[in-house]
Amino acid sequence: MNKQIYVLRDILGTNQKVAAEIKAACEERGILVLNLMSSPGAGKTTLLEKLADRLKGSHPMAVIEGDIETERDAERIRAKGVPAWQITTGGACHLEAKMIARVLPEVSPEIDFLFIENVGNLVCPASYDLGERLRIVLLSSPEGDDKPKKYPKAFLTAQVLIITKSDLLPYLPFDVERAKKEALELNPGLRVFVVSALTGEGLDELTAFLLASREALRAGYA
Amino acid sequence: MHELSVVASFVETVEGLVREHKAKSATAIWIKVGPLSGVVPELLESAFDMYRKGTVVENARLVVEKTPLKALCRACRAETERADYSPACPACGSTDLELTGGTDLILERVELETD
């Protein structure tokens, strides 16, 4: 005998439930959680190193790193005096909320910023909420200005776009206005920053935005 | 390719249903997938074939229904459906759109074999 059961359940619902718990736990403590997404090599870790230089003295931060293998990125962040945890997925192309939840008890509740550096990939990470308040997508100038429409979900679900490696723009056919236009057509609410970790271009604006976002979060719970 | 983790997630739910209904196994599974779900139906089917052995879904039929992408135009208020994401409203050409459907990844129903 067979019987049919209507389930109507979101397949990633378990992930979303865990993500909501992470979000609530962090935001109650005034911790701004940021999920960084990009292709491999777009400059996520380098950007985090530069932000660590600017934030860590006045605004304690921590970093959760996601990679297929190695402890390399976490070591780079620790070298900046910032606590970092490496999650090696052993092949999985994205981080999931329960991986973050497992690390979270080790993260000090006294921090202001928790950065999550997702596995380098513009596809799979976009499907998994990690409890972040801000989803940041990075697009480096060598990748080409046509990426937003080729990988729409990453750009549709983000609140912030950072165009990185702007110091290379004079040598590349990357059109910043075209990339911005493509991204804003997908997602008109996107905040766009043009940054070079090497020369420091755009880092003041980005840091000011992150501090203001953290203030807004804290004010909401004050 | 994260389809395997998607399969693991819904098979876990189906295993729970099999236990709950004291069924022997699942014979069919219906899933709805939107174009912006981040899941490719063909890859989902391959991942399901890899994963099914030794589980309660080993002999189950997987039926994947593709749902359309829907967007509401904030300019002319038209809600339109299409197969893929395009940034302009087909009715008035405005790019001020709100996504109202297409990210679905839903376990719709399951057929169980019971005594």
mmCIF file of C-alpha atoms in Angstrom, chain A residues 20-97:
data_model
loop_
_atom_site.group_PDB
_atom_site.id
_atom_site.type_symbol
_atom_site.label_atom_id
_atom_site.label_comp_id
_atom_site.label_asym_id
_atom_site.label_seq_id
_atom_site.Cartn_x
_atom_site.Cartn_y
_atom_site.Cartn_z
ATOM 1 C CA ALA A 20 18.302 32.650 12.139
ATOM 2 C CA GLU A 21 19.610 31.405 15.503
ATOM 3 C CA ILE A 22 23.138 32.610 14.670
ATOM 4 C CA LYS A 23 21.775 35.974 13.570
ATOM 5 C CA ALA A 24 19.742 36.439 16.745
ATOM 6 C CA ALA A 25 22.613 35.337 19.028
ATOM 7 C CA CYS A 26 25.120 37.689 17.377
ATOM 8 C CA GLU A 27 22.869 40.698 16.939
ATOM 9 C CA GLU A 28 21.728 40.579 20.583
ATOM 10 C CA ARG A 29 25.385 41.044 21.484
ATOM 11 C CA GLY A 30 25.822 43.859 18.957
ATOM 12 C CA ILE A 31 28.036 41.753 16.701
ATOM 13 C CA LEU A 32 27.795 42.652 13.020
ATOM 14 C CA VAL A 33 28.094 39.446 10.986
ATOM 15 C CA LEU A 34 29.346 39.774 7.408
ATOM 16 C CA ASN A 35 29.461 37.020 4.801
ATOM 17 C CA LEU A 36 32.122 37.604 2.128
ATOM 18 C CA MET A 37 31.607 35.894 -1.204
ATOM 19 C CA SER A 38 33.648 35.912 -4.393
ATOM 20 C CA SER A 39 35.556 33.827 -6.889
ATOM 21 C CA PRO A 40 38.874 32.394 -5.644
ATOM 22 C CA GLY A 41 41.555 35.065 -5.759
ATOM 23 C CA ALA A 42 39.293 38.127 -5.780
ATOM 24 C CA GLY A 43 41.076 39.379 -2.674
ATOM 25 C CA LYS A 44 38.846 38.446 0.283
ATOM 26 C CA THR A 45 41.689 37.544 2.643
ATOM 27 C CA THR A 46 43.825 40.533 1.652
ATOM 28 C CA LEU A 47 40.866 42.854 2.205
ATOM 29 C CA LEU A 48 40.327 41.299 5.652
ATOM 30 C CA GLU A 49 43.998 41.849 6.501
ATOM 31 C CA LYS A 50 43.647 45.526 5.606
ATOM 32 C CA LEU A 51 40.396 45.889 7.538
ATOM 33 C CA ALA A 52 42.085 44.219 10.535
ATOM 34 C CA ASP A 53 44.775 46.931 10.441
ATOM 35 C CA ARG A 54 42.068 49.595 10.600
ATOM 36 C CA LEU A 55 39.537 48.046 12.966
ATOM 37 C CA LYS A 56 41.210 45.764 15.473
ATOM 38 C CA GLY A 57 42.552 48.471 17.857
ATOM 39 C CA SER A 58 39.210 50.183 18.390
ATOM 40 C CA HIS A 59 36.715 47.533 17.252
ATOM 41 C CA PRO A 60 37.598 43.922 18.099
ATOM 42 C CA MET A 61 36.879 41.536 15.261
ATOM 43 C CA ALA A 62 37.086 37.829 14.507
ATOM 44 C CA VAL A 63 37.169 35.867 11.279
ATOM 45 C CA ILE A 64 35.795 32.486 10.270
ATOM 46 C CA GLU A 65 37.533 31.181 7.178
ATOM 47 C CA GLY A 66 36.060 28.651 4.770
ATOM 48 C CA ASP A 67 38.207 26.700 2.354
ATOM 49 C CA ILE A 68 38.298 23.253 0.839
ATOM 50 C CA GLU A 69 41.687 22.528 2.450
ATOM 51 C CA THR A 70 44.543 24.193 4.412
ATOM 52 C CA GLU A 71 44.797 26.547 7.351
ATOM 53 C CA ARG A 72 46.467 29.222 5.217
ATOM 54 C CA ASP A 73 43.912 32.020 5.336
ATOM 55 C CA ALA A 74 43.341 31.687 9.087
ATOM 56 C CA GLU A 75 47.123 31.879 9.621
ATOM 57 C CA ARG A 76 47.288 35.114 7.619
ATOM 58 C CA ILE A 77 44.521 36.652 9.732
ATOM 59 C CA ARG A 78 46.079 35.450 13.026
ATOM 60 C CA ALA A 79 49.343 37.067 11.948
ATOM 61 C CA LYS A 80 47.397 40.348 12.148
ATOM 62 C CA GLY A 81 46.566 39.642 15.791
ATOM 63 C CA VAL A 82 42.943 38.769 15.012
ATOM 64 C CA PRO A 83 41.353 35.505 16.220
ATOM 65 C CA ALA A 84 40.522 33.276 13.250
ATOM 66 C CA TRP A 85 38.978 29.841 12.830
ATOM 67 C CA GLN A 86 39.483 27.786 9.711
ATOM 68 C CA ILE A 87 36.674 25.547 8.519
ATOM 69 C CA THR A 88 37.952 23.110 5.926
ATOM 70 C CA THR A 89 34.991 21.701 4.066
ATOM 71 C CA GLY A 90 36.985 18.839 2.539
ATOM 72 C CA GLY A 91 35.390 19.355 -0.856
ATOM 73 C CA ALA A 92 32.128 21.159 -0.224
ATOM 74 C CA CYS A 93 31.882 24.309 -2.325
ATOM 75 C CA HIS A 94 30.211 26.488 0.306
ATOM 76 C CA LEU A 95 29.784 27.048 4.039
ATOM 77 C CA GLU A 96 26.545 26.082 5.766
ATOM 78 C CA ALA A 97 25.003 27.620 8.873
#
